[in-house]
């Protein structure tokens, strides 16, 4: 019998394995992919954002409705602990201008290589190409491998199989039916930090696909935030959009669509905008004038015109005051989320009511859950990885407690 089995070799699973091994447990790590940390490496492709430096109170609020259940894990292994852990692997961190925390190498691969070496030194055994299929009648773990079915008995188990985004990297959500069949409640998996669908006109789509929209403010239901976005062929995505993905997704689910207001020049007051717009030369086209007077990029002017076509209200007939109001409240109707397979992360997962404070499944004593399998979501900016690391460490500590070992 294996003492401790960890299933899933992403950040949560690797951290659970390290926590268990440091506590003296013999750990076997299973993953369906041929190598560990596939999505972790993708996360570091543009600069690995490990965590964030903001104050603890504000930090925990980023986990929304799951904040109080996430609090014990994040407080036990928080941003400073994560930074110290990274430095211990030879990857010191720094705080960027936005408050985000990165390793100095700005890459995931050196950190992952050092981590896997550490796990090897701690005696963690890695078994790749093992796809978890659930439990057999005796409660043993079932796996499919290239060499056939495998059954494994373990004293404790940590499940860290991820959500359902980027399934080609290992997290395909295939575990949902398996755990539901065991009587575990699961909130439906949904895309988070995702793009949204917009019914662009062919003209706008063909001209502006891939264009960035910078220096804007996004408004939804009385809430606004600064950010950036990118026009896609099917809609819109980007950091500003991702930060609003949860309320946008909920609004679409409730009403079949969501209105997002885009302020193209949020740094200018309505009065200043109207003053500038009143100076339009009679013979200058409106598009040219908007670009010059308000320093709007062509895609920003295109958004204004696209919204006017949808509303059936030509911009050319608007007085300066009304046009100024439109510039800082361009209405954009979102009609759906982008596909979950292309989302950065996943909302939904195993309901908190089904796990105890050690993150153990109440219906499966001795089985613990970590990472995106749990029902939480957070914006990009370091909160996602912090949540995965923290819950992985918490599940590892819970499993050690189950084994009667100190964490």
C-alpha positions as a printed Julia matrix, in Angstrom:
407×3 Matrix{Float64}:
   0.0    0.0     0.0
   1.15   3.51   -0.85
   1.25   5.83    2.13
   0.32   9.1     0.38
  -0.93   9.42   -3.19
  -1.14  12.84   -4.84
  -3.06  12.92   -8.12
  -2.26  15.88  -10.33
   1.16  17.42  -10.91
   0.23  21.06  -11.19
   1.15  23.7    -8.58
  -1.44  22.47   -6.05
  -0.45  18.84   -6.38
   3.27  19.52   -6.32
   2.88  21.67   -3.21
   0.8   18.98   -1.51
   3.49  16.42   -2.39
   6.23  18.63   -0.96
   4.27  19.3     2.24
   3.64  15.59    2.75
   7.22  14.61    2.0
   8.63  17.25    4.34
   6.33  15.86    7.03
   7.92  12.45    6.66
   5.34  10.74    4.44
   6.28   8.5     1.52
   4.66  10.19   -1.47
   3.75   8.91   -4.91
   2.67  11.56   -7.41
   0.43  10.56  -10.34
  -0.42  12.59  -13.44
  -2.02  11.76  -16.76
   0.53  13.82  -18.7
   4.07  12.64  -19.5
   5.65  15.46  -17.47
   4.74  17.66  -14.53
   3.57  21.28  -14.46
   2.34  21.7   -18.03
  -0.12  24.52  -17.26
   2.33  26.06  -14.77
   4.79  26.45  -17.63
   2.1   28.07  -19.78
   1.33  30.51  -16.96
   4.96  31.59  -17.0
   5.18  32.12  -20.72
   4.59  35.86  -20.39
   6.36  36.24  -17.03
   5.42  34.07  -14.07
   3.1   36.06  -11.76
   3.45  34.1    -8.51
   1.43  36.27   -6.14
   0.63  39.89   -5.24
   2.02  42.31   -2.68
  -1.2   44.07   -1.66
  -2.45  44.2     1.93
  -3.77  40.95    3.4
  -7.35  42.22    3.89
  -7.7   43.3     0.28
  -5.86  40.2    -0.92
  -8.32  37.75    0.61
 -11.28  39.71   -0.78
 -10.1   38.77   -4.27
 -11.53  35.29   -3.68
 -15.05  36.68   -3.61
 -17.72  34.42   -2.14
 -15.08  31.8    -1.26
 -12.9   34.28    0.67
 -13.69  32.97    4.15
 -13.1   29.36    3.19
  -9.88  30.28    1.42
  -8.67  32.46    4.3
  -7.11  29.72    6.52
  -5.09  28.28    3.63
  -3.93  31.68    2.33
  -3.02  32.93    5.81
  -1.07  29.74    6.57
   0.87  29.91    3.29
   0.56  33.49    2.08
   2.44  35.77   -0.3
   5.51  36.2     1.94
   5.76  32.46    2.56
   5.45  31.83   -1.17
   8.19  34.36   -1.93
  10.45  32.72    0.66
   9.71  29.3    -0.83
  10.67  30.56   -4.3
  13.9   32.08   -3.0
  14.71  28.77   -1.32
  14.61  27.18   -4.77
  17.15  29.71   -6.05
  14.55  32.03   -7.58
  14.4   35.36   -5.67
  11.34  37.46   -6.39
  10.62  41.14   -7.02
   7.53  43.34   -6.88
   6.57  44.91  -10.18
   5.11  48.38  -10.64
   1.59  46.94  -10.48
   2.26  45.22   -7.15
   2.5   41.81   -8.78
   5.27  39.48   -7.65
   7.55  37.7   -10.12
  10.67  35.53   -9.89
  13.72  37.48  -11.03
  14.22  35.11  -13.97
  10.65  36.04  -15.02
  10.19  32.41  -16.1
   8.46  29.28  -14.82
  10.87  26.68  -16.18
  13.87  27.34  -13.85
  11.58  27.32  -10.83
   9.84  24.11  -11.92
  13.13  22.34  -12.6
  14.47  23.27   -9.17
  11.19  22.21   -7.56
  11.2   18.8    -9.21
  14.81  18.26   -8.12
  13.79  19.09   -4.55
  10.86  16.68   -4.7
  13.14  13.97   -6.0
  15.57  14.59   -3.15
  12.64  14.29   -0.71
  11.87  10.86   -2.14
   8.71  11.75   -4.07
   8.09   9.14   -6.76
   6.51  10.42   -9.99
   4.31   8.16  -12.09
   3.35   9.9   -15.35
   0.72   8.79  -17.87
  -1.66   7.67  -15.13
  -5.18   8.93  -15.72
  -7.31   8.72  -12.6
 -10.62   6.91  -13.16
 -12.03   6.97   -9.63
 -12.35   4.27   -7.0
 -13.13   0.57   -7.23
 -15.59  -1.26   -4.97
 -12.9   -1.61   -2.28
 -12.12   2.12   -2.32
  -8.82   1.73   -4.13
  -7.67   4.19   -6.77
  -8.17   3.22  -10.41
  -5.88   4.46  -13.19
  -5.66   3.99  -16.93
  -2.1    3.8   -18.26
  -0.52   2.99  -21.64
   0.08  -0.5   -20.24
  -3.44  -1.1   -19.04
  -5.51  -0.58  -15.92
  -3.78  -0.1   -12.57
  -5.3   -0.28   -9.08
  -3.55   1.43   -6.16
  -4.29   1.4    -2.44
  -3.22   4.46   -0.44
  -3.58   5.52    3.19
  -4.27   9.13    2.21
  -5.0   10.77   -1.14
  -4.78  14.37   -2.36
  -6.77  15.16   -5.51
  -5.4   18.13   -7.43
  -6.71  17.59  -10.94
  -7.36  21.23  -11.84
 -10.37  22.72  -13.55
 -11.3   22.46  -17.22
  -9.31  25.2   -18.96
  -6.52  24.32  -21.4
  -7.43  20.61  -21.37
  -4.56  19.73  -23.69
  -2.23  20.55  -20.79
  -3.88  18.08  -18.43
  -6.9   19.71  -16.76
  -9.98  18.6   -18.66
 -12.58  18.42  -15.89
 -13.03  14.7   -16.5
 -13.09  14.11  -12.75
 -16.47  15.8   -12.26
 -18.68  12.81  -13.05
 -16.37  10.54  -11.06
 -16.65  12.49   -7.82
 -20.35  13.21   -8.34
 -20.93   9.47   -8.65
 -19.3    9.15   -5.22
 -21.92  11.49   -3.77
 -19.77  14.64   -3.77
 -21.54  17.89   -4.74
 -19.88  19.84   -7.55
 -20.8   23.33   -8.7
 -20.78  23.38  -12.53
 -17.4   24.28  -14.02
 -17.5   27.59  -15.88
 -14.93  29.75  -17.67
 -13.24  32.41  -15.53
 -10.72  35.07  -16.53
 -12.07  34.52  -20.0
 -13.01  36.36  -23.15
 -16.6   37.18  -24.07
 -18.58  36.96  -27.3
 -19.81  40.07  -29.12
 -21.8   40.09  -32.35
 -19.46  42.39  -34.26
 -20.39  43.58  -37.7
 -18.28  41.97  -40.43
 -16.71  45.33  -41.24
 -15.58  45.97  -37.67
 -14.41  42.39  -37.12
 -12.38  42.24  -40.32
 -10.7   45.57  -39.69
  -9.97  45.42  -35.96
  -9.48  41.78  -35.06
  -6.41  41.64  -32.81
  -6.36  45.4   -32.1
  -5.6   46.46  -28.52
  -7.83  49.02  -26.81
  -5.68  50.89  -24.29
  -6.17  53.52  -21.6
  -9.82  52.69  -21.08
 -12.12  52.23  -18.12
 -14.7   49.44  -18.03
 -18.02  49.9   -16.26
 -20.55  47.29  -15.13
 -23.43  47.79  -12.73
 -21.96  50.85  -11.04
 -18.49  49.34  -10.79
 -15.64  50.63  -12.95
 -11.99  49.78  -13.34
  -9.08  50.82  -15.52
  -7.62  48.24  -17.85
  -6.96  47.16  -21.39
  -8.73  44.89  -23.83
  -8.17  43.24  -27.19
 -10.67  42.82  -29.98
 -11.01  39.21  -31.11
 -12.83  37.82  -34.09
 -15.65  36.6   -31.87
 -15.62  39.25  -29.15
 -13.33  40.87  -26.62
 -10.74  39.73  -24.07
  -7.84  41.08  -21.99
  -6.89  41.97  -18.44
  -9.68  44.47  -17.87
 -12.26  42.01  -19.15
 -10.85  39.15  -17.07
 -11.19  41.19  -13.88
 -14.93  41.49  -14.51
 -15.46  37.95  -15.78
 -17.44  36.71  -12.76
 -20.12  39.46  -12.72
 -20.25  39.5   -16.53
 -20.74  35.74  -16.62
 -23.47  35.95  -13.97
 -25.25  38.76  -15.81
 -25.25  36.77  -19.06
 -26.57  33.7   -17.27
 -29.36  35.73  -15.69
 -30.46  37.77  -18.68
 -28.94  36.29  -21.82
 -26.53  39.19  -22.2
 -24.6   41.86  -20.35
 -23.99  45.54  -21.04
 -20.42  46.71  -20.57
 -19.74  50.46  -20.75
 -16.34  51.47  -22.09
 -14.91  54.89  -21.28
 -12.47  55.68  -24.08
 -11.01  58.8   -22.39
 -11.64  58.28  -18.66
  -9.03  60.9   -17.82
 -11.14  63.68  -19.36
 -14.29  65.13  -17.79
 -17.56  65.39  -19.69
 -17.11  69.16  -19.83
 -13.63  68.96  -21.32
 -14.73  66.37  -23.86
 -17.68  68.52  -24.92
 -15.45  71.6   -25.19
 -13.05  69.8   -27.52
 -15.83  68.24  -29.57
 -17.47  71.63  -30.11
 -14.37  72.76  -32.06
 -14.89  70.38  -34.99
 -14.18  72.06  -38.35
 -17.23  71.85  -40.63
 -15.49  69.95  -43.41
 -13.47  67.47  -41.34
 -14.8   63.94  -41.11
 -15.95  62.89  -37.67
 -13.56  59.91  -37.58
 -10.56  62.09  -38.36
 -11.66  64.73  -35.89
 -12.18  62.22  -33.05
  -8.74  60.83  -33.66
  -7.11  64.25  -33.54
  -9.16  66.1   -30.93
  -9.44  63.25  -28.43
  -6.38  61.25  -29.48
  -8.5   58.18  -30.06
  -6.95  55.22  -31.85
  -8.82  53.94  -34.94
 -10.14  50.95  -33.0
 -11.62  53.29  -30.36
 -13.35  55.33  -33.05
 -14.5   52.04  -34.56
 -16.07  51.01  -31.25
 -17.97  54.29  -31.1
 -19.26  53.81  -34.62
 -20.11  50.14  -34.04
 -22.2   51.02  -30.99
 -23.96  53.79  -32.93
 -24.91  51.37  -35.72
 -26.29  48.86  -33.19
 -28.29  51.6   -31.47
 -29.46  53.11  -34.76
 -28.18  56.53  -33.66
 -25.61  58.02  -36.05
 -22.8   59.83  -34.27
 -22.72  62.67  -36.78
 -26.05  64.04  -35.59
 -25.19  64.15  -31.89
 -24.51  67.5   -30.19
 -21.1   67.81  -28.44
 -22.55  67.11  -24.97
 -24.24  63.88  -26.07
 -21.23  62.75  -28.06
 -19.01  63.42  -25.05
 -21.28  61.23  -22.92
 -21.07  58.48  -25.54
 -17.26  58.64  -25.67
 -17.02  57.73  -22.0
 -19.87  55.24  -21.97
 -19.68  53.23  -25.19
 -22.3   50.5   -24.69
 -21.1   47.03  -25.64
 -23.43  44.05  -25.45
 -21.77  40.77  -24.51
 -23.81  37.75  -25.57
 -21.81  34.87  -24.09
 -18.56  33.69  -22.61
 -15.67  32.36  -24.61
 -15.09  28.58  -24.53
 -13.95  27.13  -21.22
 -11.07  25.38  -22.98
  -9.57  28.8   -23.78
 -10.22  30.41  -20.4
  -7.29  31.19  -18.11
  -9.0   29.52  -15.16
 -12.21  27.83  -14.06
 -14.99  28.75  -11.67
 -17.06  26.11   -9.91
 -15.81  22.81   -8.51
 -16.27  20.7    -5.4
 -18.67  22.47   -3.03
 -17.19  23.77    0.2
 -20.04  22.09    2.07
 -18.51  18.76    1.1
 -15.04  19.34    2.57
 -13.94  19.89    6.15
 -11.48  22.52    7.38
  -8.58  20.22    6.44
  -9.96  20.09    2.87
 -10.92  16.44    3.3
 -13.93  15.07    1.43
 -16.59  14.23    4.0
 -17.91  11.45    1.78
 -14.4   10.01    1.31
 -12.45  10.16    4.58
  -8.72  10.23    3.88
  -9.18  11.95    0.5
  -8.28  15.65    0.32
  -8.83  18.23   -2.43
  -6.69  21.18   -3.58
  -6.4   23.8    -6.29
  -9.03  24.53   -8.93
 -11.0   21.39   -8.09
 -12.45  23.45   -5.23
 -15.22  26.0    -5.83
 -13.32  29.28   -5.89
 -12.15  31.77   -8.47
  -9.96  34.84   -8.47
  -8.68  37.41  -10.96
  -5.32  37.2   -12.62
  -2.52  39.09  -10.9
  -1.03  36.36   -8.73
  -4.2   35.35   -6.91
  -4.73  32.2    -8.98
  -1.31  30.68   -8.33
  -1.38  31.81   -4.7
  -4.68  29.99   -4.25
  -3.32  26.83   -5.86
  -0.13  26.83   -3.76
  -1.98  27.65   -0.55
  -4.68  25.0    -0.9
  -2.09  22.45   -1.98
  -0.12  23.1     1.21
  -3.33  22.99    3.27
  -4.41  19.65    1.79
  -0.92  18.28    2.43
  -1.1   19.37    6.07
  -4.55  17.81    6.38
  -3.28  14.53    4.97
  -0.34  14.57    7.39
  -2.75  15.1    10.25
  -4.75  12.12    9.03
  -1.56  10.04    9.06
  -0.86  11.16   12.61
   2.19  13.15   11.63
   3.14  16.73   12.46
   3.03  19.12    9.51
